[in-house]
Tab-separated table of C-alpha atoms and ligand atoms in Angstrom:
chain	number	residue	atom	x	y	z
A	1	MET	CA	-17.498	-64.913	50.309
A	2	ASP	CA	-20.081	-66.116	52.856
A	3	PHE	CA	-19.027	-69.761	52.461
A	4	GLU	CA	-16.897	-71.070	55.350
A	5	PRO	CA	-14.460	-73.393	53.648
A	6	GLY	CA	-13.172	-76.532	55.343
A	7	GLY	CA	-9.413	-76.849	55.549
A	8	PHE	CA	-7.040	-79.326	53.918
A	9	GLU	CA	-7.997	-82.206	56.212
A	10	GLN	CA	-11.685	-81.759	55.468
A	11	LEU	CA	-11.268	-81.700	51.683
A	12	TRP	CA	-8.866	-84.630	51.837
A	13	ALA	CA	-11.312	-86.633	53.971
A	14	ASP	CA	-14.161	-85.884	51.525
A	15	LEU	CA	-12.095	-87.224	48.624
A	16	ALA	CA	-10.614	-90.235	50.419
A	17	PRO	CA	-13.400	-92.795	49.786
A	18	LEU	CA	-13.968	-91.917	46.100
A	19	GLY	CA	-12.678	-94.668	43.800
A	20	ARG	CA	-10.767	-96.397	46.611
A	21	SER	CA	-10.249	-100.146	46.627
A	22	ALA	CA	-10.964	-101.661	50.031
A	23	ALA	CA	-8.662	-104.560	49.177
A	24	SER	CA	-5.476	-102.600	48.388
A	25	GLY	CA	-6.220	-99.152	49.769
A	26	GLY	CA	-5.265	-97.797	46.339
A	27	TYR	CA	-7.337	-95.781	43.874
A	28	PHE	CA	-9.065	-96.816	40.648
A	29	ARG	CA	-10.228	-93.428	39.368
A	30	GLN	CA	-10.400	-94.134	35.638
A	31	PRO	CA	-11.932	-91.467	33.381
A	32	TRP	CA	-15.595	-91.533	32.374
A	33	THR	CA	-16.461	-94.112	35.028
A	34	ALA	CA	-18.777	-93.838	38.050
A	35	ALA	CA	-15.788	-92.898	40.265
A	36	ASP	CA	-14.832	-90.143	37.825
A	37	SER	CA	-18.408	-88.744	37.841
A	38	GLU	CA	-18.334	-88.602	41.645
A	39	LEU	CA	-14.976	-86.810	41.597
A	40	ARG	CA	-16.259	-84.288	39.077
A	41	ALA	CA	-19.418	-83.699	41.117
A	42	TRP	CA	-17.259	-83.172	44.222
A	43	PHE	CA	-15.175	-80.574	42.364
A	44	VAL	CA	-18.207	-78.702	41.000
A	45	GLU	CA	-19.746	-78.616	44.490
A	46	GLN	CA	-16.534	-77.280	46.040
A	47	ALA	CA	-16.079	-74.704	43.299
A	48	GLU	CA	-19.676	-73.474	43.455
A	49	ALA	CA	-19.515	-73.281	47.271
A	50	ARG	CA	-16.639	-70.812	46.715
A	51	GLY	CA	-18.665	-68.785	44.251
A	52	LEU	CA	-16.504	-69.914	41.317
A	53	ALA	CA	-18.104	-70.271	37.886
A	54	VAL	CA	-17.509	-73.775	36.555
A	55	GLU	CA	-16.887	-74.204	32.842
A	56	SER	CA	-16.764	-77.724	31.330
A	57	ASP	CA	-15.714	-78.658	27.838
A	58	GLY	CA	-17.252	-81.506	25.818
A	59	VAL	CA	-14.981	-84.216	27.296
A	60	GLY	CA	-15.207	-83.079	30.916
A	61	ASN	CA	-12.140	-80.879	31.384
A	62	LEU	CA	-13.170	-78.341	34.017
A	63	VAL	CA	-12.106	-74.827	34.983
A	64	ALA	CA	-13.657	-73.019	37.969
A	65	TRP	CA	-13.233	-69.287	37.475
A	66	TRP	CA	-12.832	-66.474	39.987
A	67	GLY	CA	-13.490	-63.423	37.850
A	68	GLU	CA	-14.100	-63.054	34.129
A	69	GLY	CA	-11.990	-62.250	31.103
A	70	ASP	CA	-9.048	-63.520	29.129
A	71	HIS	CA	-5.414	-64.294	30.057
A	72	GLY	CA	-6.470	-66.138	33.201
A	73	VAL	CA	-3.966	-67.437	35.717
A	74	VAL	CA	-4.976	-71.069	36.068
A	75	THR	CA	-3.801	-73.665	38.543
A	76	GLY	CA	-4.900	-77.269	38.774
A	77	SER	CA	-4.102	-80.861	38.012
A	78	HIS	CA	-6.111	-84.048	37.554
A	79	LEU	CA	-8.388	-86.291	39.608
A	80	ASP	CA	-7.908	-89.553	37.679
A	81	SER	CA	-5.380	-92.127	38.893
A	82	VAL	CA	-3.301	-94.957	37.501
A	83	LEU	CA	-4.687	-98.441	38.258
A	84	ASP	CA	-4.302	-98.925	42.003
A	85	GLY	CA	-2.712	-95.496	42.389
A	86	GLY	CA	-2.002	-93.236	45.319
A	87	ALA	CA	-4.133	-90.457	46.758
A	88	TYR	CA	-1.876	-87.517	45.941
A	89	ASP	CA	-0.861	-87.764	42.278
A	90	GLY	CA	-3.301	-85.265	40.758
A	91	PRO	CA	-5.796	-84.552	43.568
A	92	LEU	CA	-3.185	-82.718	45.632
A	93	GLY	CA	-2.930	-80.070	42.878
A	94	VAL	CA	-6.731	-79.688	42.625
A	95	VAL	CA	-7.313	-79.497	46.388
A	96	SER	CA	-4.367	-77.092	46.762
A	97	GLY	CA	-5.828	-74.904	43.989
A	98	LEU	CA	-9.173	-74.607	45.790
A	99	LEU	CA	-7.442	-73.916	49.125
A	100	ALA	CA	-5.087	-71.348	47.544
A	101	VAL	CA	-8.194	-69.473	46.358
A	102	ASP	CA	-9.467	-69.580	49.960
A	103	ARG	CA	-6.121	-68.234	51.174
A	104	LEU	CA	-6.250	-65.359	48.682
A	105	HIS	CA	-9.780	-64.484	49.792
A	106	ALA	CA	-8.619	-64.559	53.430
A	107	ARG	CA	-5.728	-62.264	52.534
A	108	GLY	CA	-8.173	-59.829	50.961
A	109	PHE	CA	-6.382	-60.196	47.619
A	110	GLU	CA	-8.123	-58.764	44.579
A	111	PRO	CA	-6.806	-60.328	41.354
A	112	SER	CA	-6.250	-58.111	38.345
A	113	ARG	CA	-6.868	-61.124	36.062
A	114	PRO	CA	-9.244	-64.057	36.397
A	115	ILE	CA	-7.935	-66.960	38.440
A	116	GLY	CA	-9.018	-70.508	37.553
A	117	VAL	CA	-8.775	-73.909	39.160
A	118	SER	CA	-8.686	-76.694	36.592
A	119	VAL	CA	-9.173	-80.445	36.348
A	120	PHE	CA	-7.967	-82.194	33.209
A	121	VAL	CA	-9.410	-85.645	32.378
A	122	GLU	CA	-7.440	-88.879	31.681
A	123	GLU	CA	-4.040	-87.396	32.603
A	124	GLU	CA	-2.631	-90.854	33.319
A	125	GLY	CA	-3.803	-92.412	30.073
A	126	SER	CA	-4.767	-95.406	32.213
A	127	ARG	CA	-7.892	-96.156	30.212
A	128	PHE	CA	-7.194	-95.072	26.605
A	129	GLY	CA	-3.376	-95.293	26.571
A	130	LEU	CA	-2.644	-91.700	25.579
A	131	ALA	CA	-0.954	-89.710	28.385
A	132	CYS	CA	-2.489	-86.297	29.215
A	133	LEU	CA	-5.408	-86.908	26.890
A	134	GLY	CA	-7.618	-84.155	28.396
A	135	SER	CA	-5.029	-81.410	28.094
A	136	ARG	CA	-4.030	-82.653	24.628
A	137	LEU	CA	-7.636	-82.272	23.523
A	138	ALA	CA	-7.994	-78.892	25.243
A	139	THR	CA	-4.925	-77.536	23.440
A	140	GLY	CA	-5.588	-79.225	20.087
A	141	ALA	CA	-2.358	-81.283	20.382
A	142	THR	CA	-4.657	-84.260	19.743
A	143	THR	CA	-7.820	-83.740	17.746
A	144	TRP	CA	-11.234	-85.166	18.633
A	145	GLU	CA	-11.191	-87.042	15.349
A	146	GLN	CA	-7.937	-88.796	16.357
A	147	ALA	CA	-9.029	-89.431	19.927
A	148	ARG	CA	-12.610	-90.600	19.453
A	149	GLN	CA	-11.392	-93.856	17.828
A	150	LEU	CA	-9.219	-94.895	20.808
A	151	ARG	CA	-10.426	-98.017	22.592
A	152	ASP	CA	-10.073	-99.145	26.188
A	153	ARG	CA	-9.218	-102.682	27.324
A	154	ASP	CA	-12.870	-103.753	26.936
A	155	GLY	CA	-13.030	-102.424	23.382
A	156	ILE	CA	-15.169	-99.394	24.302
A	157	ALA	CA	-14.488	-96.437	21.979
A	158	LEU	CA	-13.564	-93.149	23.638
A	159	ALA	CA	-16.468	-91.331	21.994
A	160	ASP	CA	-18.898	-93.892	23.496
A	161	ALA	CA	-17.288	-93.707	26.952
A	162	VAL	CA	-17.608	-89.910	26.894
A	163	GLU	CA	-21.222	-90.113	25.752
A	164	GLN	CA	-22.054	-92.730	28.402
A	165	ALA	CA	-20.657	-90.292	31.009
A	166	GLY	CA	-23.294	-87.802	29.830
A	167	LEU	CA	-20.856	-85.481	28.031
A	168	PRO	CA	-21.324	-84.193	24.487
A	169	GLY	CA	-17.774	-84.984	23.196
A	170	ALA	CA	-15.848	-82.634	20.877
A	171	PRO	CA	-13.622	-80.783	23.373
A	172	GLY	CA	-13.499	-77.112	22.327
A	173	ARG	CA	-10.487	-74.964	23.255
A	174	LEU	CA	-10.693	-74.353	26.965
A	175	VAL	CA	-7.057	-73.358	26.810
A	176	GLU	CA	-7.740	-70.142	24.929
A	177	LYS	CA	-8.612	-68.265	28.119
A	178	ILE	CA	-5.487	-69.477	29.937
A	179	GLY	CA	-2.678	-66.915	29.974
A	180	CYS	CA	-0.525	-68.671	32.526
A	181	PHE	CA	-0.701	-72.146	34.102
A	182	VAL	CA	0.766	-73.451	37.348
A	183	GLU	CA	0.438	-77.102	38.333
A	184	LEU	CA	1.169	-78.142	41.908
A	185	HIS	CA	2.005	-81.852	42.187
A	186	VAL	CA	3.288	-84.306	44.749
A	187	GLU	CA	6.915	-85.042	43.960
A	188	GLN	CA	7.408	-88.518	42.452
A	189	GLY	CA	10.963	-88.956	43.610
A	190	ARG	CA	13.218	-87.996	46.489
A	191	ASP	CA	14.940	-84.784	45.310
A	192	LEU	CA	13.146	-82.581	47.829
A	193	VAL	CA	13.865	-85.043	50.644
A	194	ASP	CA	17.573	-84.890	49.800
A	195	ARG	CA	17.417	-81.083	49.625
A	196	ASP	CA	15.449	-80.832	52.881
A	197	ALA	CA	12.782	-78.656	51.242
A	198	ALA	CA	8.985	-78.940	51.532
A	199	VAL	CA	8.314	-77.289	48.171
A	200	GLY	CA	10.261	-77.047	44.893
A	201	VAL	CA	9.762	-75.426	41.494
A	202	GLY	CA	9.830	-77.440	38.231
A	203	SER	CA	12.482	-76.803	35.582
A	204	ALA	CA	11.764	-79.473	32.959
A	205	ILE	CA	9.960	-82.727	32.133
A	206	TRP	CA	11.820	-85.599	30.540
A	207	PRO	CA	10.520	-86.834	27.207
A	208	HIS	CA	8.337	-89.909	27.594
A	209	GLY	CA	7.004	-92.589	25.279
A	210	ARG	CA	4.725	-95.626	25.486
A	211	TYR	CA	5.283	-98.316	22.853
A	212	ARG	CA	3.272	-101.495	22.279
A	213	PHE	CA	5.406	-104.564	21.515
A	214	ASP	CA	3.375	-107.328	19.839
A	215	PHE	CA	5.295	-110.627	19.808
A	216	THR	CA	3.561	-113.400	17.870
A	217	GLY	CA	4.577	-117.053	17.802
A	218	GLN	CA	2.984	-120.508	17.577
A	219	ALA	CA	0.559	-121.821	20.168
A	220	ASN	CA	1.424	-125.392	21.112
A	221	HIS	CA	1.333	-128.020	23.846
A	222	ALA	CA	3.507	-127.338	26.898
A	223	GLY	CA	4.140	-131.045	27.553
A	224	THR	CA	4.661	-132.561	24.126
A	225	THR	CA	6.434	-129.814	22.145
A	226	ARG	CA	10.198	-130.396	22.238
A	227	MET	CA	12.066	-127.356	23.513
A	228	GLU	CA	13.907	-126.960	20.207
A	229	ASP	CA	10.654	-127.003	18.202
A	230	ARG	CA	9.020	-124.018	19.926
A	231	HIS	CA	8.242	-120.537	18.645
A	232	ASP	CA	7.521	-119.025	22.001
A	233	PRO	CA	6.782	-115.266	22.089
A	234	MET	CA	7.116	-115.280	25.879
A	235	LEU	CA	10.835	-115.911	25.516
A	236	SER	CA	11.221	-113.027	23.045
A	237	TYR	CA	9.371	-110.776	25.442
A	238	ALA	CA	11.291	-111.947	28.512
A	239	MET	CA	14.631	-111.220	26.899
A	240	THR	CA	13.325	-107.828	25.738
A	241	ALA	CA	12.305	-106.875	29.285
A	242	LEU	CA	15.814	-107.718	30.535
A	243	ALA	CA	17.426	-105.885	27.620
A	244	ALA	CA	15.305	-102.757	28.211
A	245	ASN	CA	16.312	-102.678	31.851
A	246	LYS	CA	19.998	-103.098	30.945
A	247	GLN	CA	19.921	-100.409	28.242
A	248	ALA	CA	18.278	-97.911	30.591
A	249	ARG	CA	20.721	-98.681	33.414
A	250	LEU	CA	23.737	-98.343	31.119
A	251	ALA	CA	22.525	-94.996	29.766
A	252	GLY	CA	21.234	-93.534	33.058
A	253	GLN	CA	17.668	-93.431	31.649
A	254	ARG	CA	14.390	-95.237	32.441
A	255	ALA	CA	12.670	-98.202	30.755
A	256	THR	CA	9.812	-100.247	32.214
A	257	PHE	CA	7.536	-103.031	31.036
A	258	GLY	CA	4.597	-102.736	33.451
A	259	ARG	CA	1.749	-104.165	31.412
A	260	LEU	CA	1.424	-107.497	29.669
A	261	GLU	CA	-1.285	-109.414	27.814
A	262	VAL	CA	-0.757	-113.075	27.039
A	263	THR	CA	-2.873	-115.033	24.575
A	264	PRO	CA	-4.427	-117.431	25.388
A	265	ASN	CA	-2.872	-117.126	28.898
A	266	GLY	CA	-3.045	-120.853	29.748
A	267	THR	CA	-0.650	-122.605	32.073
A	268	ASN	CA	-0.217	-125.663	29.861
A	269	ALA	CA	0.123	-123.950	26.462
A	270	ILE	CA	2.903	-122.073	24.720
A	271	PRO	CA	1.319	-118.681	23.998
A	272	SER	CA	0.477	-117.555	20.494
A	273	ARG	CA	0.950	-113.904	21.344
A	274	VAL	CA	2.476	-111.688	24.013
A	275	THR	CA	1.701	-107.975	23.967
A	276	ALA	CA	3.839	-105.847	26.272
A	277	TRP	CA	3.941	-102.085	26.793
A	278	LEU	CA	7.273	-100.297	27.144
A	279	ASP	CA	7.309	-97.018	29.077
A	280	ALA	CA	10.573	-95.214	28.229
A	281	ARG	CA	11.847	-91.857	29.506
A	282	CYS	CA	15.160	-90.109	28.873
A	283	ASP	CA	16.908	-86.842	29.586
A	284	SER	CA	16.668	-85.728	25.936
A	285	ASP	CA	14.511	-86.444	22.876
A	286	GLU	CA	17.560	-87.830	21.039
A	287	ALA	CA	18.394	-90.206	23.890
A	288	LEU	CA	14.798	-91.460	23.959
A	289	VAL	CA	14.776	-92.202	20.225
A	290	ALA	CA	18.160	-93.947	20.460
A	291	MET	CA	17.243	-96.054	23.485
A	292	VAL	CA	13.902	-97.226	22.088
A	293	ALA	CA	15.568	-98.037	18.747
A	294	GLU	CA	18.195	-100.131	20.520
A	295	ILE	CA	15.582	-102.025	22.581
A	296	GLU	CA	13.586	-102.687	19.391
A	297	ARG	CA	16.749	-103.874	17.587
A	298	LEU	CA	17.600	-106.331	20.393
A	299	ALA	CA	13.990	-107.533	20.554
A	300	THR	CA	13.857	-108.100	16.786
A	301	GLU	CA	17.139	-110.002	16.880
A	302	ARG	CA	15.823	-112.231	19.655
A	303	ALA	CA	12.519	-112.779	17.859
A	304	GLY	CA	14.547	-113.940	14.842
A	305	ARG	CA	16.280	-116.552	17.013
A	306	ASP	CA	12.955	-117.676	18.564
A	307	GLY	CA	11.131	-117.903	15.233
A	308	THR	CA	8.624	-115.286	16.418
A	309	GLN	CA	7.575	-111.951	14.915
A	310	LEU	CA	7.625	-108.509	16.460
A	311	ALA	CA	5.667	-105.339	15.625
A	312	VAL	CA	6.286	-102.140	17.610
A	313	THR	CA	3.655	-99.389	17.742
A	314	PRO	CA	4.236	-96.041	19.516
A	315	GLU	CA	0.989	-95.251	21.372
A	316	SER	CA	1.857	-92.042	23.218
A	317	VAL	CA	4.982	-89.906	22.803
A	318	SER	CA	5.584	-86.613	24.627
A	319	GLY	CA	8.671	-84.521	23.854
A	320	ALA	CA	10.985	-82.836	26.379
A	321	VAL	CA	9.518	-79.784	28.087
A	322	HIS	CA	11.558	-76.900	29.490
A	323	PHE	CA	9.434	-74.617	31.622
A	324	ASP	CA	9.780	-70.823	31.322
A	325	ASP	CA	13.211	-70.212	32.944
A	326	ALA	CA	12.525	-66.642	34.005
A	327	LEU	CA	9.233	-67.630	35.599
A	328	ALA	CA	10.779	-70.604	37.460
A	329	THR	CA	13.596	-68.373	38.764
A	330	ARG	CA	11.124	-65.712	39.880
A	331	LEU	CA	8.890	-68.198	41.651
A	332	ALA	CA	11.880	-69.791	43.389
A	333	GLU	CA	12.726	-66.316	44.738
A	334	VAL	CA	9.124	-65.558	45.744
A	335	LEU	CA	9.126	-68.890	47.616
A	336	GLY	CA	12.211	-67.993	49.600
A	337	GLY	CA	14.843	-69.815	47.553
A	338	ALA	CA	12.922	-73.005	46.723
A	339	PRO	CA	15.012	-75.537	44.780
A	340	VAL	CA	14.378	-75.801	41.015
A	341	ILE	CA	14.218	-79.437	39.885
A	342	PRO	CA	13.365	-81.504	36.782
A	343	THR	CA	11.011	-84.478	36.778
A	344	GLY	CA	10.746	-87.756	34.922
A	345	ALA	CA	6.952	-87.792	35.318
A	346	GLY	CA	4.537	-86.493	32.702
A	347	HIS	CA	2.063	-83.695	33.504
A	348	ASP	CA	-0.688	-81.640	31.853
A	349	ALA	CA	1.594	-78.643	32.559
A	350	GLY	CA	3.954	-80.078	29.937
A	351	ILE	CA	1.197	-80.170	27.316
A	352	LEU	CA	0.173	-76.575	28.067
A	353	ALA	CA	3.823	-75.436	27.940
A	354	ALA	CA	4.236	-77.165	24.552
A	355	ALA	CA	1.117	-75.324	23.361
A	356	GLY	CA	2.802	-72.011	24.142
A	357	VAL	CA	1.171	-71.239	27.500
A	358	ARG	CA	3.531	-69.673	30.076
A	359	THR	CA	3.733	-72.526	32.536
A	360	ALA	CA	5.308	-73.448	35.875
A	361	MET	CA	5.153	-76.340	38.311
A	362	LEU	CA	5.432	-76.615	42.092
A	363	PHE	CA	6.330	-79.907	43.757
A	364	VAL	CA	5.491	-80.956	47.289
A	365	ARG	CA	7.912	-83.264	49.125
A	366	ASN	CA	7.090	-86.968	49.170
A	367	PRO	CA	8.871	-88.604	52.099
A	368	THR	CA	9.392	-91.981	50.444
A	369	GLY	CA	9.456	-90.828	46.824
A	370	ILE	CA	7.001	-93.658	46.039
A	371	SER	CA	4.294	-92.807	43.512
A	372	HIS	CA	1.852	-94.635	41.206
A	373	SER	CA	1.267	-96.896	44.181
A	374	PRO	CA	-1.091	-96.964	47.194
A	375	GLU	CA	2.021	-96.166	49.271
A	376	GLU	CA	2.322	-92.637	47.846
A	377	GLN	CA	2.499	-90.070	50.678
A	378	ALA	CA	2.947	-86.445	51.678
A	379	SER	CA	2.729	-84.992	55.184
A	380	THR	CA	-0.115	-82.622	56.038
A	381	ALA	CA	2.458	-79.996	57.053
A	382	ASP	CA	4.115	-80.176	53.610
A	383	CYS	CA	0.731	-80.096	51.843
A	384	LEU	CA	-0.146	-76.935	53.794
A	385	ALA	CA	3.239	-75.430	52.832
A	386	GLY	CA	2.322	-76.273	49.227
A	387	VAL	CA	-1.013	-74.429	49.526
A	388	GLU	CA	0.761	-71.368	50.955
A	389	ALA	CA	3.372	-71.499	48.165
A	390	LEU	CA	0.635	-71.825	45.532
A	391	ALA	CA	-1.265	-68.879	47.012
A	392	ASP	CA	1.972	-66.790	46.932
A	393	THR	CA	2.515	-67.858	43.323
A	394	LEU	CA	-1.025	-66.943	42.224
A	395	GLU	CA	-0.719	-63.603	43.988
A	396	GLU	CA	2.518	-62.905	42.158
A	397	LEU	CA	0.987	-63.823	38.785
A	398	ALA	CA	-2.444	-62.199	39.169
A	399	ARG	CA	-1.404	-59.056	40.963
B	401	GLV	C1	2.152	-89.744	34.721
B	401	GLV	O1	2.161	-89.588	35.932
B	401	GLV	C2	3.301	-90.352	34.111
B	401	GLV	O2	4.391	-89.788	34.231
B	401	GLV	O3	3.139	-91.423	33.550
B	402	MN	MN1	0.765	-90.008	37.567
B	403	MN	MN1	-0.074	-86.527	38.005
């Protein structure tokens, strides 16, 4: 390799301005936008500078290969963000993958199988609502026919967004060359802080669902409509948000309403419609089904009292994932006794595991645990420990 790679700080500095809001300091890296094109161009440039052969599928999932053949050992993550997200969720895994390849070159390692660094599109589902859309398409968990109809908040169909980004659509099965997948990710909680460890290994991902709650009522005048004459969907929603929080707290699970659309959204009018999105996550598939059913039951009961109507639509549901136990145990040993921990966050690694790919995750300590926020953090020392751990992992798997 005659290319002299920059280190972590250099790559991180190159990425820092892309898709960043000057107002909040957070990131708006939605898929198939100008920011996304810049991120993809950055990745292709970095991969080619390392002599890696970049393969793209029809929707823009990317794998940069070192070596040819099947049963590749692939590492990577995503470059998209939630709305006003942090710098690390996703990009840390991609940057660490490129740097781990550099480390292996520096060690003089010669892989017996191809090694790939991947980027999956729309992991967050921030634009089209379906979590891990890119990896779902790459594995066939979601078909192009199902996905192409999805619409973003402006009514743009996925197929048109992909075409406008200069991509042909129709994903293909990038996953067929992947024999083993490892995703490195910033931790999105404080387990590793409590365990005083820079790096951990993933054991499982909690099941996760996103459900649209459409409450409809009667638009009316805020000043003249007697309180007892109202059919106010905002009240049905408000009680549902409180009930969801209570149900999750009682059961030791998670329930969040983080997105709301109010029609017509006027200060002096009772709304005709409130649409709210529930994000629910539990420690088992059964617990998730039971909790969402209970929240829906309470919401329906309240809507009955308010004289409003409720329709609930699941938009994205991902089952529980248990990563390969033997692999996690082996990696924890290779990494000097790293802790093995579950996560409540969704990842492309979960989709690949569900598709039958042997899969593992590494987590890098996050000092505050804050994520999906501009305040997300990781120290440079821990990020470098993550790169070293990822290089050790790839060496173990591609020996
Ligand atoms: C993705 O980060 C998710 O867990 O929603
Ligand atoms: Mn995320
Ligand atoms: Mn992520």
